[in-house]
CSV table of C-alpha atoms in Angstrom, one decimal:
chain,number,residue,atom,x,y,z
B,1,MET,CA,-33.7,47.5,13.4
B,2,PRO,CA,-35.7,45.0,11.3
B,3,LEU,CA,-34.0,41.7,10.3
B,4,TYR,CA,-34.7,39.9,7.0
B,5,PHE,CA,-34.8,36.1,6.8
B,6,THR,CA,-34.4,33.8,3.9
B,7,PRO,CA,-36.9,30.9,3.7
B,8,ALA,CA,-34.2,28.3,4.8
B,9,LEU,CA,-33.2,30.4,7.8
B,10,LEU,CA,-36.8,31.0,8.8
B,11,LEU,CA,-37.5,27.2,8.6
B,12,LEU,CA,-34.5,26.6,10.9
B,13,VAL,CA,-35.7,29.3,13.4
B,14,LEU,CA,-39.3,27.9,13.4
B,15,THR,CA,-38.2,24.3,14.0
B,16,CYS,CA,-36.1,25.4,17.0
B,17,ALA,CA,-37.9,24.5,20.3
B,18,GLN,CA,-37.4,28.0,21.8
B,19,VAL,CA,-39.4,29.6,19.0
B,20,SER,CA,-42.1,26.9,18.6
B,21,GLN,CA,-42.9,26.6,22.3
B,22,SER,CA,-42.8,30.0,23.8
B,23,VAL,CA,-44.6,30.5,27.1
B,24,PRO,CA,-46.1,33.9,28.1
B,25,VAL,CA,-47.9,34.6,31.4
B,26,MET,CA,-51.0,36.8,31.7
B,27,SER,CA,-50.8,39.8,34.0
B,28,LYS,CA,-54.4,39.5,35.4
B,29,GLY,CA,-54.6,36.0,36.8
B,30,PRO,CA,-54.8,32.7,35.2
B,31,LEU,CA,-54.8,32.3,31.4
B,32,THR,CA,-58.3,32.0,30.1
B,33,GLU,CA,-59.7,30.1,27.1
B,34,SER,CA,-60.7,33.5,25.7
B,35,CYS,CA,-57.0,34.5,25.4
B,36,VAL,CA,-56.3,31.4,23.3
B,37,LEU,CA,-59.3,32.2,21.1
B,38,HIS,CA,-58.2,35.9,20.7
B,39,ALA,CA,-54.7,34.7,19.7
B,40,GLN,CA,-56.2,32.2,17.2
B,41,ALA,CA,-58.4,35.0,15.7
B,42,LEU,CA,-55.4,37.3,15.4
B,43,LEU,CA,-53.3,34.6,13.6
B,44,GLN,CA,-56.2,33.8,11.3
B,45,ASN,CA,-56.8,37.5,10.4
B,46,ILE,CA,-53.1,38.1,9.7
B,47,THR,CA,-53.0,35.0,7.5
B,48,GLU,CA,-56.1,36.1,5.6
B,49,THR,CA,-54.8,39.6,5.2
B,50,LEU,CA,-51.6,38.4,3.7
B,51,THR,CA,-53.6,36.7,0.9
B,52,GLN,CA,-55.7,39.7,0.0
B,53,ASN,CA,-54.9,40.7,-3.6
B,54,GLN,CA,-56.5,44.2,-3.2
B,55,LEU,CA,-54.1,45.1,-0.4
B,56,PHE,CA,-50.9,43.8,-2.1
B,57,THR,CA,-51.7,44.5,-5.8
B,58,GLY,CA,-48.6,43.7,-7.9
B,59,ILE,CA,-46.9,41.9,-5.0
B,60,ASP,CA,-46.7,38.2,-4.4
B,61,CYS,CA,-46.5,38.4,-0.7
B,62,THR,CA,-45.9,34.7,-0.3
B,63,LYS,CA,-42.5,35.1,-2.1
B,64,GLU,CA,-41.3,38.1,-0.1
B,65,SER,CA,-38.9,37.9,2.9
B,66,VAL,CA,-39.9,38.1,6.5
B,67,GLU,CA,-39.2,41.2,8.6
B,68,LEU,CA,-39.3,40.4,12.3
B,69,ASN,CA,-39.4,42.7,15.3
B,70,MET,CA,-35.9,42.1,16.7
B,71,GLU,CA,-36.3,44.6,19.6
B,72,THR,CA,-37.9,41.9,21.8
B,73,LYS,CA,-36.7,38.5,23.0
B,74,THR,CA,-40.1,36.8,23.1
B,75,PRO,CA,-39.0,33.5,21.6
B,76,SER,CA,-36.1,33.0,23.9
B,77,VAL,CA,-37.5,34.4,27.2
B,78,CYS,CA,-40.8,32.6,26.7
B,79,ALA,CA,-39.3,29.2,26.0
B,80,PRO,CA,-40.6,26.6,28.4
B,81,LYS,CA,-38.4,25.3,31.1
B,82,GLU,CA,-36.5,22.2,30.2
B,83,SER,CA,-36.8,23.1,26.4
B,84,THR,CA,-33.8,22.6,24.2
B,85,CYS,CA,-32.7,24.6,21.2
B,86,ALA,CA,-29.3,24.3,19.5
B,87,GLY,CA,-28.2,21.9,22.3
B,88,VAL,CA,-28.8,24.4,25.1
B,89,VAL,CA,-31.4,23.4,27.8
B,90,LYS,CA,-33.3,26.2,29.4
B,91,ALA,CA,-33.6,25.4,33.1
B,92,THR,CA,-35.9,28.2,34.3
B,93,PHE,CA,-38.8,30.3,33.2
B,94,ASP,CA,-39.1,34.0,33.9
B,95,GLN,CA,-42.8,34.9,33.8
B,96,GLU,CA,-42.3,38.7,34.1
B,97,SER,CA,-39.7,38.8,31.3
B,98,CYS,CA,-42.0,36.7,29.1
B,99,LEU,CA,-45.0,38.9,29.7
B,100,THR,CA,-43.1,42.1,29.2
B,101,ASN,CA,-41.6,40.9,25.8
B,102,ILE,CA,-45.0,39.7,24.5
B,103,GLY,CA,-46.6,43.0,25.5
B,104,GLU,CA,-43.8,44.9,23.7
B,105,ASP,CA,-44.3,42.9,20.6
B,106,LEU,CA,-48.1,43.6,20.6
B,107,HIS,CA,-47.5,47.2,21.2
B,108,HIS,CA,-44.9,47.4,18.4
B,109,TYR,CA,-47.1,45.8,15.8
B,110,TYR,CA,-50.1,47.8,16.9
B,111,ASN,CA,-48.3,51.1,16.4
B,112,PHE,CA,-46.8,50.0,13.1
B,113,LEU,CA,-50.1,48.7,11.6
B,114,ASP,CA,-52.1,51.7,12.9
B,115,ALA,CA,-49.7,54.1,11.2
B,116,GLN,CA,-50.2,52.4,7.8
B,117,PRO,CA,-52.3,54.0,5.0
B,118,ASN,CA,-55.6,52.2,5.2
B,119,PRO,CA,-58.1,53.8,2.9
B,120,ASP,CA,-60.6,50.9,2.8
B,121,ASN,CA,-60.1,49.9,6.5
B,122,ARG,CA,-58.9,46.4,5.6
B,123,LEU,CA,-56.4,46.4,8.4
B,124,ALA,CA,-58.7,48.1,10.9
B,125,LEU,CA,-61.5,45.7,10.5
B,126,THR,CA,-59.4,42.6,10.7
B,127,VAL,CA,-55.8,42.6,12.1
B,128,LEU,CA,-56.0,45.7,14.2
B,129,PHE,CA,-59.4,44.7,15.7
B,130,SER,CA,-58.0,41.3,16.7
B,131,LEU,CA,-54.8,42.8,18.0
B,132,ARG,CA,-56.7,45.3,20.1
B,133,GLU,CA,-58.9,42.5,21.5
B,134,ILE,CA,-56.0,40.4,22.7
B,135,MET,CA,-54.3,43.4,24.1
B,136,GLU,CA,-57.3,44.6,26.0
B,137,ASN,CA,-58.4,41.2,27.3
B,138,CYS,CA,-55.1,39.4,27.9
B,139,PHE,CA,-52.2,41.9,27.9
B,140,PRO,CA,-53.6,45.2,29.2
B,141,ARG,CA,-50.2,46.5,30.0
B,142,SER,CA,-49.4,46.5,26.3
B,143,LEU,CA,-52.2,48.9,25.3
B,144,PRO,CA,-50.8,51.8,23.3
B,145,THR,CA,-50.7,55.1,25.0
B,146,ASP,CA,-48.5,56.8,22.4
B,147,LEU,CA,-50.1,56.0,19.1
B,148,VAL,CA,-48.3,57.3,16.1
B,149,SER,CA,-50.1,60.2,14.5
B,150,LYS,CA,-50.8,59.4,10.8
B,151,GLU,CA,-50.6,63.1,10.0
B,152,ALA,CA,-47.1,63.4,11.6
B,153,ALA,CA,-45.4,61.4,8.8
B,154,THR,CA,-43.0,63.6,6.8
B,155,VAL,CA,-41.7,61.9,3.7
B,156,ARG,CA,-43.6,58.7,2.8
B,157,PRO,CA,-42.2,56.0,0.5
B,158,SER,CA,-44.0,55.2,-2.7
B,159,PRO,CA,-47.3,53.3,-2.3
B,160,TYR,CA,-45.6,50.2,-3.8
B,161,ASP,CA,-42.8,50.4,-1.3
B,162,GLU,CA,-45.3,50.9,1.6
B,163,ARG,CA,-47.3,47.8,0.6
B,164,LEU,CA,-44.1,45.8,0.2
B,165,HIS,CA,-42.9,46.8,3.6
B,166,LEU,CA,-46.3,46.0,5.1
B,167,CYS,CA,-46.2,42.6,3.5
B,168,LYS,CA,-42.9,41.8,5.0
B,169,VAL,CA,-43.8,43.1,8.5
B,170,LEU,CA,-47.1,41.2,8.4
B,171,LYS,CA,-45.2,38.0,7.6
B,172,GLY,CA,-43.0,38.7,10.5
B,173,PHE,CA,-46.0,39.3,12.7
B,174,GLN,CA,-47.5,36.1,11.5
B,175,VAL,CA,-44.4,34.2,12.6
B,176,ARG,CA,-44.5,35.9,16.0
B,177,SER,CA,-48.2,35.3,16.2
B,178,VAL,CA,-47.6,31.5,15.8
B,179,THR,CA,-45.2,31.7,18.7
B,180,ILE,CA,-47.8,33.6,20.8
B,181,ASN,CA,-50.5,31.0,19.9
B,182,ARG,CA,-48.4,28.1,20.9
B,183,ALA,CA,-47.4,29.8,24.1
B,184,LEU,CA,-51.0,30.6,25.1
B,185,ALA,CA,-52.1,27.0,24.3
B,186,TYR,CA,-49.2,25.7,26.4
B,187,MET,CA,-50.1,28.0,29.3
B,188,ASN,CA,-53.8,27.1,29.0
B,189,SER,CA,-52.9,23.4,29.2
B,190,GLY,CA,-51.3,23.9,32.6
B,191,GLU,CA,-48.0,22.2,31.5
B,192,HIS,CA,-46.0,25.2,32.6
B,193,THR,CA,-46.8,24.4,36.3
B,194,LYS,CA,-45.5,20.8,36.2
């Protein structure tokens, strides 16, 4: 079930070390610079999409709440060893759990975004493209095999409600993408092996 955050709570969550320094591990060998670049492109495309007036006509997306995927534990399981959040020090790092959670996040957002009405292909040409690139090149286990059929939807909300929900989920994905970017940069630096 999605969770909504107020700006103050979101600021608290983002300043916590466990969120701001997540640490994933790639499944096919050492982290490459290309994974860092794919993650940066994804974050940039999400950020640019959130500012598109055509996609969010009548909605000031910057003032809307954030809807995060709470089905994963990416921020906590990917926190680097010896990191501290709310006074608790994390002593170990579980690479498999981190990788699994990041893959589940990518899979979740891909399925959600792919199922959105997209008449002018704004999402497909930007966010979905970048998302697929990072999934194929860095997290191949997260590639969707059960894509949601856009025709299978029964009752759809109003176009305004769909765009409002998309705005909130994209903002949540932007937050999670920041976590993934920091994690990939951390892994690429080699600090996780010290």
